[in-house]
PDB file of C-alpha atoms in Angstrom:
ATOM      1  CA  UNK A1382       0.000   0.000   0.000  1.00  0.00           C
ATOM      2  CA  UNK A1383       1.286   3.453  -0.754  1.00  0.00           C
ATOM      3  CA  UNK A1384       0.717   6.717   1.105  1.00  0.00           C
ATOM      4  CA  UNK A1385      -2.069   7.824  -1.259  1.00  0.00           C
ATOM      5  CA  UNK A1386      -4.209   4.743  -0.520  1.00  0.00           C
ATOM      6  CA  UNK A1387      -3.644   5.128   3.228  1.00  0.00           C
ATOM      7  CA  UNK A1388      -4.909   8.703   2.994  1.00  0.00           C
ATOM      8  CA  UNK A1389      -8.383   7.483   2.012  1.00  0.00           C
ATOM      9  CA  UNK A1390      -8.463   4.829   4.731  1.00  0.00           C
ATOM     10  CA  UNK A1391      -7.469   7.462   7.299  1.00  0.00           C
ATOM     11  CA  UNK A1392     -10.205   9.819   6.172  1.00  0.00           C
ATOM     12  CA  UNK A1393     -12.878   7.146   6.386  1.00  0.00           C
ATOM     13  CA  UNK A1394     -11.793   5.920   9.808  1.00  0.00           C
ATOM     14  CA  UNK A1395     -11.199   9.455  11.070  1.00  0.00           C
ATOM     15  CA  UNK A1396     -14.533  10.842   9.822  1.00  0.00           C
ATOM     16  CA  UNK A1397     -16.763  12.291  12.500  1.00  0.00           C
ATOM     17  CA  UNK A1398     -20.530  12.673  12.668  1.00  0.00           C
ATOM     18  CA  UNK A1399     -21.934  16.147  12.314  1.00  0.00           C
ATOM     19  CA  UNK A1400     -20.723  18.564   9.694  1.00  0.00           C
ATOM     20  CA  UNK A1401     -18.216  16.018   8.348  1.00  0.00           C
ATOM     21  CA  UNK A1402     -20.923  13.325   8.191  1.00  0.00           C
ATOM     22  CA  UNK A1403     -22.360  14.748   4.977  1.00  0.00           C
ATOM     23  CA  UNK A1404     -19.014  14.314   3.214  1.00  0.00           C
ATOM     24  CA  UNK A1405     -18.362  10.864   4.625  1.00  0.00           C
ATOM     25  CA  UNK A1406     -20.458   9.094   1.987  1.00  0.00           C
ATOM     26  CA  UNK A1407     -18.511  10.887  -0.724  1.00  0.00           C
ATOM     27  CA  UNK A1408     -15.211   9.806   0.804  1.00  0.00           C
ATOM     28  CA  UNK A1409     -16.373   6.205   1.131  1.00  0.00           C
ATOM     29  CA  UNK A1410     -17.597   6.168  -2.468  1.00  0.00           C
ATOM     30  CA  UNK A1411     -14.175   7.173  -3.849  1.00  0.00           C
ATOM     31  CA  UNK A1412     -12.069   4.397  -5.222  1.00  0.00           C
ATOM     32  CA  UNK A1413      -8.622   3.898  -3.867  1.00  0.00           C
ATOM     33  CA  UNK A1414      -6.047   5.208  -6.346  1.00  0.00           C
ATOM     34  CA  UNK A1415      -3.547   2.468  -5.497  1.00  0.00           C
ATOM     35  CA  UNK A1416      -2.746  -0.037  -8.204  1.00  0.00           C
ATOM     36  CA  UNK A1417      -3.142  -3.070  -5.965  1.00  0.00           C
ATOM     37  CA  UNK A1418      -6.864  -2.307  -5.491  1.00  0.00           C
ATOM     38  CA  UNK A1419      -7.869  -5.218  -7.710  1.00  0.00           C
ATOM     39  CA  UNK A1420      -5.873  -7.696  -5.645  1.00  0.00           C
ATOM     40  CA  UNK A1421      -7.172  -6.181  -2.403  1.00  0.00           C
ATOM     41  CA  UNK A1422     -10.788  -6.404  -3.485  1.00  0.00           C
ATOM     42  CA  UNK A1423     -10.343  -9.986  -4.710  1.00  0.00           C
ATOM     43  CA  UNK A1424      -8.754 -10.935  -1.390  1.00  0.00           C
ATOM     44  CA  UNK A1425     -11.523  -9.142   0.485  1.00  0.00           C
ATOM     45  CA  UNK A1426     -14.187 -10.961  -1.548  1.00  0.00           C
ATOM     46  CA  UNK A1427     -12.532 -14.320  -0.853  1.00  0.00           C
ATOM     47  CA  UNK A1428     -12.391 -13.485   2.859  1.00  0.00           C
ATOM     48  CA  UNK A1429     -16.051 -12.381   2.881  1.00  0.00           C
ATOM     49  CA  UNK A1430     -17.125 -15.586   1.128  1.00  0.00           C
ATOM     50  CA  UNK A1431     -15.150 -17.705   3.623  1.00  0.00           C
ATOM     51  CA  UNK A1432     -16.768 -15.900   6.572  1.00  0.00           C
ATOM     52  CA  UNK A1433     -20.242 -16.290   5.051  1.00  0.00           C
ATOM     53  CA  UNK A1434     -19.729 -20.014   4.403  1.00  0.00           C
ATOM     54  CA  UNK A1435     -18.439 -20.547   7.953  1.00  0.00           C
ATOM     55  CA  UNK A1436     -21.479 -18.718   9.319  1.00  0.00           C
ATOM     56  CA  UNK A1437     -23.859 -20.822   7.264  1.00  0.00           C
ATOM     57  CA  UNK A1438     -22.177 -24.048   8.311  1.00  0.00           C
ATOM     58  CA  UNK A1439     -22.330 -23.114  11.986  1.00  0.00           C
ATOM     59  CA  UNK A1440     -26.021 -22.190  11.633  1.00  0.00           C
ATOM     60  CA  UNK A1441     -26.738 -25.598  10.104  1.00  0.00           C
ATOM     61  CA  UNK A1442     -24.999 -27.572  12.809  1.00  0.00           C
ATOM     62  CA  UNK A1443     -26.999 -29.361  15.439  1.00  0.00           C
ATOM     63  CA  UNK A1444     -28.050 -27.102  18.294  1.00  0.00           C
ATOM     64  CA  UNK A1445     -25.997 -27.503  21.434  1.00  0.00           C
ATOM     65  CA  UNK A1446     -27.555 -28.864  24.593  1.00  0.00           C
ATOM     66  CA  UNK A1447     -29.139 -26.259  26.841  1.00  0.00           C
ATOM     67  CA  UNK A1448     -27.418 -25.048  29.980  1.00  0.00           C
ATOM     68  CA  UNK A1449     -30.150 -26.075  32.443  1.00  0.00           C
ATOM     69  CA  UNK A1450     -32.050 -29.296  33.121  1.00  0.00           C
ATOM     70  CA  UNK A1451     -35.802 -29.252  33.700  1.00  0.00           C
ATOM     71  CA  UNK A1452     -35.358 -31.304  36.888  1.00  0.00           C
ATOM     72  CA  UNK A1453     -33.366 -28.404  38.385  1.00  0.00           C
ATOM     73  CA  UNK A1454     -36.346 -26.026  38.093  1.00  0.00           C
ATOM     74  CA  UNK A1455     -39.162 -25.318  40.508  1.00  0.00           C
ATOM     75  CA  UNK A1456     -42.534 -27.034  40.121  1.00  0.00           C
ATOM     76  CA  UNK A1457     -44.199 -23.935  38.586  1.00  0.00           C
ATOM     77  CA  UNK A1458     -41.541 -23.568  35.874  1.00  0.00           C
ATOM     78  CA  UNK A1459     -41.689 -27.303  35.122  1.00  0.00           C
ATOM     79  CA  UNK A1460     -45.482 -27.165  34.778  1.00  0.00           C
ATOM     80  CA  UNK A1461     -45.402 -24.080  32.551  1.00  0.00           C
ATOM     81  CA  UNK A1462     -42.634 -25.388  30.304  1.00  0.00           C
ATOM     82  CA  UNK A1463     -44.371 -28.745  29.869  1.00  0.00           C
ATOM     83  CA  UNK A1464     -47.351 -26.763  28.520  1.00  0.00           C
ATOM     84  CA  UNK A1465     -45.424 -24.088  26.584  1.00  0.00           C
ATOM     85  CA  UNK A1466     -43.178 -26.475  24.590  1.00  0.00           C
ATOM     86  CA  UNK A1467     -46.014 -28.319  22.774  1.00  0.00           C
ATOM     87  CA  UNK A1468     -47.713 -24.994  21.973  1.00  0.00           C
ATOM     88  CA  UNK A1469     -44.458 -23.596  20.550  1.00  0.00           C
ATOM     89  CA  UNK A1470     -43.996 -26.764  18.464  1.00  0.00           C
ATOM     90  CA  UNK A1471     -47.594 -26.619  17.202  1.00  0.00           C
ATOM     91  CA  UNK A1472     -47.373 -22.947  16.244  1.00  0.00           C
ATOM     92  CA  UNK A1473     -44.004 -23.447  14.536  1.00  0.00           C
ATOM     93  CA  UNK A1474     -45.976 -25.546  12.027  1.00  0.00           C
ATOM     94  CA  UNK A1475     -43.190 -28.101  12.003  1.00  0.00           C
ATOM     95  CA  UNK A1476     -43.866 -31.757  11.477  1.00  0.00           C
ATOM     96  CA  UNK A1477     -41.505 -34.229  13.135  1.00  0.00           C
ATOM     97  CA  UNK A1478     -40.483 -32.030  16.074  1.00  0.00           C
ATOM     98  CA  UNK A1479     -37.479 -33.476  17.895  1.00  0.00           C
ATOM     99  CA  UNK A1480     -37.264 -31.155  20.889  1.00  0.00           C
ATOM    100  CA  UNK A1481     -37.982 -27.632  22.087  1.00  0.00           C
ATOM    101  CA  UNK A1482     -35.540 -25.473  24.057  1.00  0.00           C
ATOM    102  CA  UNK A1483     -37.224 -22.676  26.035  1.00  0.00           C
ATOM    103  CA  UNK A1484     -36.131 -19.917  28.348  1.00  0.00           C
ATOM    104  CA  UNK A1485     -37.296 -20.320  31.954  1.00  0.00           C
ATOM    105  CA  UNK A1486     -40.487 -18.287  32.531  1.00  0.00           C
ATOM    106  CA  UNK A1487     -39.633 -17.207  36.098  1.00  0.00           C
ATOM    107  CA  UNK A1488     -36.379 -15.665  34.784  1.00  0.00           C
ATOM    108  CA  UNK A1489     -38.283 -13.558  32.234  1.00  0.00           C
ATOM    109  CA  UNK A1490     -41.103 -11.691  33.938  1.00  0.00           C
ATOM    110  CA  UNK A1491     -42.260  -8.699  31.898  1.00  0.00           C
ATOM    111  CA  UNK A1492     -41.193  -5.335  33.354  1.00  0.00           C
ATOM    112  CA  UNK A1493     -44.189  -3.602  34.882  1.00  0.00           C
ATOM    113  CA  UNK A1494     -46.272  -6.797  34.575  1.00  0.00           C
ATOM    114  CA  UNK A1495     -44.804  -9.220  37.144  1.00  0.00           C
ATOM    115  CA  UNK A1496     -47.668 -11.681  36.626  1.00  0.00           C
ATOM    116  CA  UNK A1497     -46.684 -12.161  32.949  1.00  0.00           C
ATOM    117  CA  UNK A1498     -43.631 -13.574  31.213  1.00  0.00           C
ATOM    118  CA  UNK A1499     -42.037 -13.499  27.778  1.00  0.00           C
ATOM    119  CA  UNK A1500     -39.797 -16.378  26.691  1.00  0.00           C
ATOM    120  CA  UNK A1501     -38.166 -17.504  23.480  1.00  0.00           C
ATOM    121  CA  UNK A1502     -38.370 -21.148  22.458  1.00  0.00           C
ATOM    122  CA  UNK A1503     -36.319 -22.837  19.751  1.00  0.00           C
ATOM    123  CA  UNK A1504     -38.191 -25.651  18.021  1.00  0.00           C
ATOM    124  CA  UNK A1505     -35.894 -28.298  16.481  1.00  0.00           C
ATOM    125  CA  UNK A1506     -37.447 -30.405  13.744  1.00  0.00           C
ATOM    126  CA  UNK A1507     -36.700 -32.506  10.688  1.00  0.00           C
ATOM    127  CA  UNK A1508     -37.831 -31.356   7.256  1.00  0.00           C
ATOM    128  CA  UNK A1509     -37.026 -33.192   4.035  1.00  0.00           C
ATOM    129  CA  UNK A1510     -34.263 -35.108   5.795  1.00  0.00           C
ATOM    130  CA  UNK A1511     -32.621 -31.921   7.110  1.00  0.00           C
ATOM    131  CA  UNK A1512     -32.363 -30.777  10.730  1.00  0.00           C
ATOM    132  CA  UNK A1513     -33.878 -27.316  11.128  1.00  0.00           C
ATOM    133  CA  UNK A1514     -34.896 -24.959  13.890  1.00  0.00           C
ATOM    134  CA  UNK A1515     -37.346 -22.108  14.305  1.00  0.00           C
ATOM    135  CA  UNK A1516     -37.419 -19.527  17.097  1.00  0.00           C
ATOM    136  CA  UNK A1517     -40.769 -18.676  18.653  1.00  0.00           C
ATOM    137  CA  UNK A1518     -41.784 -16.005  21.178  1.00  0.00           C
ATOM    138  CA  UNK A1519     -44.272 -17.058  23.827  1.00  0.00           C
ATOM    139  CA  UNK A1520     -46.000 -14.509  26.071  1.00  0.00           C
ATOM    140  CA  UNK A1521     -48.207 -15.699  28.903  1.00  0.00           C
ATOM    141  CA  UNK A1522     -49.346 -15.357  32.492  1.00  0.00           C
ATOM    142  CA  UNK A1523     -47.915 -17.254  35.449  1.00  0.00           C
ATOM    143  CA  UNK A1524     -51.342 -17.946  36.960  1.00  0.00           C
ATOM    144  CA  UNK A1525     -53.120 -19.146  33.787  1.00  0.00           C
ATOM    145  CA  UNK A1526     -53.517 -22.822  32.994  1.00  0.00           C
ATOM    146  CA  UNK A1527     -52.314 -23.268  30.290  1.00  0.00           C
ATOM    147  CA  UNK A1528     -50.071 -20.221  30.684  1.00  0.00           C
ATOM    148  CA  UNK A1529     -50.642 -19.119  27.067  1.00  0.00           C
ATOM    149  CA  UNK A1530     -52.675 -19.916  23.983  1.00  0.00           C
ATOM    150  CA  UNK A1531     -50.215 -19.152  21.170  1.00  0.00           C
ATOM    151  CA  UNK A1532     -46.560 -18.639  20.355  1.00  0.00           C
ATOM    152  CA  UNK A1533     -45.416 -16.602  17.356  1.00  0.00           C
ATOM    153  CA  UNK A1534     -42.481 -16.699  14.935  1.00  0.00           C
ATOM    154  CA  UNK A1535     -39.625 -14.666  16.360  1.00  0.00           C
ATOM    155  CA  UNK A1536     -37.417 -12.624  14.069  1.00  0.00           C
ATOM    156  CA  UNK A1537     -34.345 -11.116  15.670  1.00  0.00           C
ATOM    157  CA  UNK A1538     -33.774  -7.403  15.156  1.00  0.00           C
ATOM    158  CA  UNK A1539     -30.961  -5.211  16.462  1.00  0.00           C
ATOM    159  CA  UNK A1540     -31.334  -4.360  20.157  1.00  0.00           C
ATOM    160  CA  UNK A1541     -33.846  -7.179  20.649  1.00  0.00           C
ATOM    161  CA  UNK A1542     -33.120 -10.373  22.553  1.00  0.00           C
ATOM    162  CA  UNK A1543     -31.904 -13.387  20.627  1.00  0.00           C
ATOM    163  CA  UNK A1544     -32.365 -16.983  21.732  1.00  0.00           C
ATOM    164  CA  UNK A1545     -28.742 -17.328  22.836  1.00  0.00           C
ATOM    165  CA  UNK A1546     -29.048 -14.399  25.279  1.00  0.00           C
ATOM    166  CA  UNK A1547     -30.381 -16.631  28.056  1.00  0.00           C
ATOM    167  CA  UNK A1548     -30.097 -20.170  29.384  1.00  0.00           C
ATOM    168  CA  UNK A1549     -32.664 -22.589  28.038  1.00  0.00           C
ATOM    169  CA  UNK A1550     -34.214 -25.870  29.121  1.00  0.00           C
ATOM    170  CA  UNK A1551     -34.710 -28.760  26.678  1.00  0.00           C
ATOM    171  CA  UNK A1552     -38.015 -30.605  26.450  1.00  0.00           C
ATOM    172  CA  UNK A1553     -37.947 -33.744  24.313  1.00  0.00           C
ATOM    173  CA  UNK A1554     -40.951 -33.953  21.990  1.00  0.00           C
ATOM    174  CA  UNK A1555     -39.562 -36.545  19.571  1.00  0.00           C
ATOM    175  CA  UNK A1556     -42.182 -39.080  20.657  1.00  0.00           C
ATOM    176  CA  UNK A1557     -44.974 -36.735  19.523  1.00  0.00           C
ATOM    177  CA  UNK A1558     -45.963 -36.374  15.831  1.00  0.00           C
TER     178      UNK A1558
END
């Protein structure tokens, strides 16, 4: 890399929000004048493809076992989870469910509504010979029996919880359709 190409990198990394923010997109859009730009972009593309493939392969691997066992929970959590897991599996519209991992309801009371909880459940199932999973959000009340009627597809967005943010408990549903 020569000094001219470093100049552009320095401007991009040194850009500040505010009055300079308007010019930042123009600086980013400029092409580096260095002659090795073709090799750099090819190397960057190869690196990006390798990272994407590694991410896809890790997403396709079998889910790891949850951190907590259902036998270690209190009676109320055990009762609720034994009712929540089949509802999550049903609403995931997945045939051949193997198991459901769910957050513990007592660990996830809703702020301002201590009688209600919000948990994420990951439904693991087989489809066309492939192992798949679908995340569901389940919102219910501690005192209701069953604690909820429905679970819904959960799509992760920035600043929202993801399934891996909390410990989960596994409930085996492989014996059920």
